[in-house]
mmCIF file of C-alpha atoms in Angstrom:
data_model
loop_
_atom_site.group_PDB
_atom_site.id
_atom_site.type_symbol
_atom_site.label_atom_id
_atom_site.label_comp_id
_atom_site.label_asym_id
_atom_site.label_seq_id
_atom_site.Cartn_x
_atom_site.Cartn_y
_atom_site.Cartn_z
ATOM 1 C CA MET X 1 -0.075 0.007 -0.022
ATOM 2 C CA ALA X 2 1.547 3.419 -0.942
ATOM 3 C CA ASN X 3 1.917 6.021 1.754
ATOM 4 C CA THR X 4 -1.562 6.147 3.237
ATOM 5 C CA TYR X 5 -2.165 8.410 6.248
ATOM 6 C CA CYS X 6 -5.029 8.157 8.742
ATOM 7 C CA VAL X 7 -7.478 11.009 8.402
ATOM 8 C CA ASN X 8 -8.227 10.634 12.129
ATOM 9 C CA CYS X 9 -4.712 11.189 13.518
ATOM 10 C CA GLY X 10 -2.459 11.747 10.511
ATOM 11 C CA GLU X 11 -0.120 8.757 11.168
ATOM 12 C CA ALA X 12 0.997 6.437 8.429
ATOM 13 C CA VAL X 13 -1.176 3.296 8.084
ATOM 14 C CA GLU X 14 -0.325 -0.175 7.248
ATOM 15 C CA GLY X 15 -3.002 -2.905 7.432
ATOM 16 C CA ALA X 16 -6.568 -2.834 8.396
ATOM 17 C CA PHE X 17 -6.283 -0.501 11.413
ATOM 18 C CA CYS X 18 -4.260 2.678 12.364
ATOM 19 C CA SER X 19 -1.566 1.678 14.694
ATOM 20 C CA ALA X 20 -1.722 5.073 16.546
ATOM 21 C CA CYS X 21 -5.580 5.673 17.065
ATOM 22 C CA GLY X 22 -7.057 2.286 15.954
ATOM 23 C CA ALA X 23 -9.317 3.699 13.354
ATOM 24 C CA PRO X 24 -10.485 0.880 10.954
ATOM 25 C CA VAL X 25 -9.614 1.082 7.337
ATOM 26 C CA THR X 26 -12.606 0.600 4.894
ATOM 27 C CA ALA X 27 -12.927 0.571 1.174
ATOM 28 C CA GLY X 28 -13.874 3.850 -0.396
ATOM 29 C CA ALA X 29 -17.209 4.415 -2.080
ATOM 30 C CA GLY X 30 -17.669 3.053 -5.566
ATOM 31 C CA GLY X 31 -14.897 0.547 -5.380
ATOM 32 C CA SER X 32 -12.232 3.224 -5.108
ATOM 33 C CA SER X 33 -8.816 1.968 -4.094
ATOM 34 C CA LYS X 34 -8.284 5.038 -1.875
ATOM 35 C CA PRO X 35 -8.918 3.872 1.741
ATOM 36 C CA THR X 36 -11.208 5.846 4.047
ATOM 37 C CA PHE X 37 -11.324 5.801 7.749
ATOM 38 C CA SER X 38 -14.338 5.962 10.037
ATOM 39 C CA ALA X 39 -13.938 7.514 13.379
ATOM 40 C CA PRO X 40 -15.242 5.721 16.468
ATOM 41 C CA THR X 41 -18.737 6.950 17.525
ATOM 42 C CA ASN X 42 -20.597 6.874 20.798
ATOM 43 C CA GLY X 43 -23.208 4.255 20.491
ATOM 44 C CA ASN X 44 -25.824 6.417 22.132
ATOM 45 C CA SER X 45 -25.530 9.611 20.360
ATOM 46 C CA GLY X 46 -23.783 8.662 17.154
ATOM 47 C CA LYS X 47 -21.591 11.693 17.362
ATOM 48 C CA THR X 48 -17.793 11.458 16.565
ATOM 49 C CA LEU X 49 -15.580 10.923 19.519
ATOM 50 C CA GLN X 50 -11.944 12.105 19.526
ATOM 51 C CA THR X 51 -9.606 9.349 20.193
ATOM 52 C CA GLY X 52 -5.868 9.260 19.796
ATOM 53 C CA ARG X 53 -3.796 11.974 18.390
ATOM 54 C CA LEU X 54 -5.570 14.089 15.964
ATOM 55 C CA SER X 55 -3.988 16.414 13.385
ATOM 56 C CA TYR X 56 -4.718 20.195 13.657
ATOM 57 C CA ARG X 57 -7.177 20.086 10.757
ATOM 58 C CA ALA X 58 -9.073 17.010 12.168
ATOM 59 C CA ALA X 59 -9.080 18.604 15.581
ATOM 60 C CA ILE X 60 -10.754 21.629 14.269
ATOM 61 C CA LYS X 61 -13.202 19.780 12.223
ATOM 62 C CA SER X 62 -14.115 17.651 15.305
ATOM 63 C CA PHE X 63 -14.317 20.906 17.352
ATOM 64 C CA PHE X 64 -17.075 22.321 15.202
ATOM 65 C CA ALA X 65 -18.813 18.865 14.599
ATOM 66 C CA ASN X 66 -19.219 18.470 18.256
ATOM 67 C CA TYR X 67 -20.258 22.034 18.882
ATOM 68 C CA VAL X 68 -22.533 21.302 21.916
ATOM 69 C CA ASN X 69 -21.673 17.554 22.432
ATOM 70 C CA PHE X 70 -20.905 17.320 26.237
ATOM 71 C CA GLU X 71 -20.804 13.468 26.262
ATOM 72 C CA GLY X 72 -17.822 11.284 25.457
ATOM 73 C CA ARG X 73 -14.112 12.091 25.393
ATOM 74 C CA ALA X 74 -11.713 14.457 23.678
ATOM 75 C CA SER X 75 -7.964 13.676 23.277
ATOM 76 C CA LEU X 76 -5.209 15.887 24.387
ATOM 77 C CA SER X 77 -4.495 17.122 20.883
ATOM 78 C CA ALA X 78 -8.208 17.739 20.098
ATOM 79 C CA PHE X 79 -8.454 20.077 23.215
ATOM 80 C CA TRP X 80 -5.236 22.027 22.660
ATOM 81 C CA TYR X 81 -5.542 22.343 18.963
ATOM 82 C CA ALA X 82 -9.022 23.796 19.553
ATOM 83 C CA THR X 83 -7.519 26.153 22.174
ATOM 84 C CA LEU X 84 -4.785 27.289 19.797
ATOM 85 C CA PHE X 85 -7.416 27.879 17.045
ATOM 86 C CA PHE X 86 -9.682 30.050 19.375
ATOM 87 C CA THR X 87 -6.542 31.912 20.387
ATOM 88 C CA PHE X 88 -5.666 32.714 16.845
ATOM 89 C CA VAL X 89 -9.205 33.808 16.011
ATOM 90 C CA SER X 90 -9.441 35.953 19.181
ATOM 91 C CA ILE X 91 -6.133 37.749 18.333
ATOM 92 C CA VAL X 92 -7.428 38.463 14.707
ATOM 93 C CA ALA X 93 -10.868 39.703 16.188
ATOM 94 C CA THR X 94 -9.131 42.004 18.677
ATOM 95 C CA ASN X 95 -6.913 43.500 16.091
ATOM 96 C CA LEU X 96 -9.923 44.061 13.754
ATOM 97 C CA ASP X 97 -11.517 45.878 16.665
ATOM 98 C CA HIS X 98 -8.594 47.923 17.885
ATOM 99 C CA GLY X 99 -6.249 48.133 14.899
ATOM 100 C CA SER X 100 -2.453 47.571 15.306
ATOM 101 C CA HIS X 101 -2.722 48.103 18.979
ATOM 102 C CA GLY X 102 -5.428 45.409 19.482
ATOM 103 C CA LEU X 103 -3.178 42.677 20.867
ATOM 104 C CA PHE X 104 -2.235 44.995 23.814
ATOM 105 C CA ALA X 105 -5.557 46.877 24.276
ATOM 106 C CA VAL X 106 -6.719 46.737 27.855
ATOM 107 C CA VAL X 107 -9.530 49.213 27.672
ATOM 108 C CA ASP X 108 -12.462 47.017 26.436
ATOM 109 C CA SER X 109 -13.364 44.488 23.899
ATOM 110 C CA GLY X 110 -15.065 45.568 20.676
ATOM 111 C CA PRO X 111 -17.977 44.189 18.886
ATOM 112 C CA ILE X 112 -16.176 41.550 16.733
ATOM 113 C CA THR X 113 -14.272 40.211 19.796
ATOM 114 C CA ASN X 114 -17.493 39.937 21.691
ATOM 115 C CA LEU X 115 -19.204 38.022 18.836
ATOM 116 C CA VAL X 116 -16.299 35.707 18.535
ATOM 117 C CA THR X 117 -16.244 34.950 22.226
ATOM 118 C CA LEU X 118 -19.956 34.343 22.356
ATOM 119 C CA ALA X 119 -19.727 32.136 19.184
ATOM 120 C CA PHE X 120 -16.901 30.020 20.852
ATOM 121 C CA LEU X 121 -18.404 29.880 24.247
ATOM 122 C CA LEU X 122 -20.296 26.539 23.912
ATOM 123 C CA PRO X 123 -17.825 24.612 21.842
ATOM 124 C CA ASN X 124 -15.009 25.669 24.267
ATOM 125 C CA LEU X 125 -17.057 24.444 27.223
ATOM 126 C CA SER X 126 -17.965 21.192 25.490
ATOM 127 C CA VAL X 127 -14.385 20.356 24.453
ATOM 128 C CA ALA X 128 -12.993 21.157 28.001
ATOM 129 C CA ILE X 129 -15.651 18.888 29.602
ATOM 130 C CA ARG X 130 -14.930 16.119 27.154
ATOM 131 C CA ARG X 131 -11.181 16.588 27.844
ATOM 132 C CA LEU X 132 -11.922 16.306 31.628
ATOM 133 C CA HIS X 133 -13.964 13.018 30.667
ATOM 134 C CA ASP X 134 -10.908 11.745 28.913
ATOM 135 C CA ILE X 135 -8.822 11.679 32.004
ATOM 136 C CA GLY X 136 -11.760 10.206 34.183
ATOM 137 C CA ARG X 137 -12.959 13.455 35.859
ATOM 138 C CA SER X 138 -16.425 14.909 35.778
ATOM 139 C CA GLY X 139 -17.168 18.125 33.980
ATOM 140 C CA HIS X 140 -18.102 19.628 37.248
ATOM 141 C CA SER X 141 -14.256 19.866 37.758
ATOM 142 C CA LEU X 142 -14.500 23.124 35.703
ATOM 143 C CA TRP X 143 -15.920 24.840 38.811
ATOM 144 C CA PHE X 144 -12.367 24.809 40.104
ATOM 145 C CA VAL X 145 -11.764 28.152 37.985
ATOM 146 C CA LEU X 146 -13.795 29.883 40.626
ATOM 147 C CA SER X 147 -11.056 29.264 43.190
ATOM 148 C CA PRO X 148 -8.380 32.021 42.748
ATOM 149 C CA LEU X 149 -5.031 30.940 41.169
ATOM 150 C CA VAL X 150 -4.917 27.512 42.641
ATOM 151 C CA GLY X 151 -8.104 26.420 40.839
ATOM 152 C CA TRP X 152 -6.824 27.657 37.455
ATOM 153 C CA ILE X 153 -3.392 25.834 38.058
ATOM 154 C CA GLN X 154 -5.186 22.578 38.943
ATOM 155 C CA LEU X 155 -7.433 22.810 35.983
ATOM 156 C CA ILE X 156 -4.554 23.429 33.580
ATOM 157 C CA VAL X 157 -2.758 20.472 35.086
ATOM 158 C CA TRP X 158 -5.799 18.299 34.484
ATOM 159 C CA LEU X 159 -6.281 19.453 30.969
ATOM 160 C CA ALA X 160 -2.634 18.682 30.083
ATOM 161 C CA SER X 161 -2.688 15.342 31.620
ATOM 162 C CA LYS X 162 -2.452 12.055 29.595
ATOM 163 C CA SER X 163 -5.531 10.328 28.614
ATOM 164 C CA GLU X 164 -6.724 7.199 30.439
ATOM 165 C CA PRO X 165 -5.529 4.357 28.305
ATOM 166 C CA ALA X 166 -8.622 2.233 28.696
ATOM 167 C CA ASP X 167 -12.306 2.818 28.539
ATOM 168 C CA ASN X 168 -13.804 4.743 31.451
ATOM 169 C CA ARG X 169 -17.311 5.589 32.737
ATOM 170 C CA PHE X 170 -17.473 8.473 30.149
ATOM 171 C CA GLY X 171 -16.982 6.366 27.004
ATOM 172 C CA PRO X 172 -14.562 4.228 25.155
ATOM 173 C CA ARG X 173 -11.069 5.146 24.425
#
């Protein structure tokens, strides 16, 4: 098989399953020789779950596909790539609102920044909750942000922790 890469995680694939994320290889539509990969889904909701290491592009697609999906798990790469994307979009929005001094503007946020923040509120919450599920913690752990400094530090440590290698009460790996 010529250089084939998993669309789920971006790793090279040899055989019937991706060695990095375990996504199965299936024949393409219409007898095409180009393999396609189906991502694991949650049996109850049918929504795509992020398992294994995702590419930046796959993580952003998953971020918007699971806009308000608070069930299941999100991998480390899915969470941090989504956070990186939101940061880039926020910087652009702030610069559009405040011109060249936008990155360092402390005065107030403009209308574009407010719209971007509002549009990304639910997907950011959902990916953070699914990330906490991936390490075996409840989404209620987000309430730690209300504790000054220590809560934020603890939450960042949890969000940067490695995934549980096996299935947990929030879904399959």
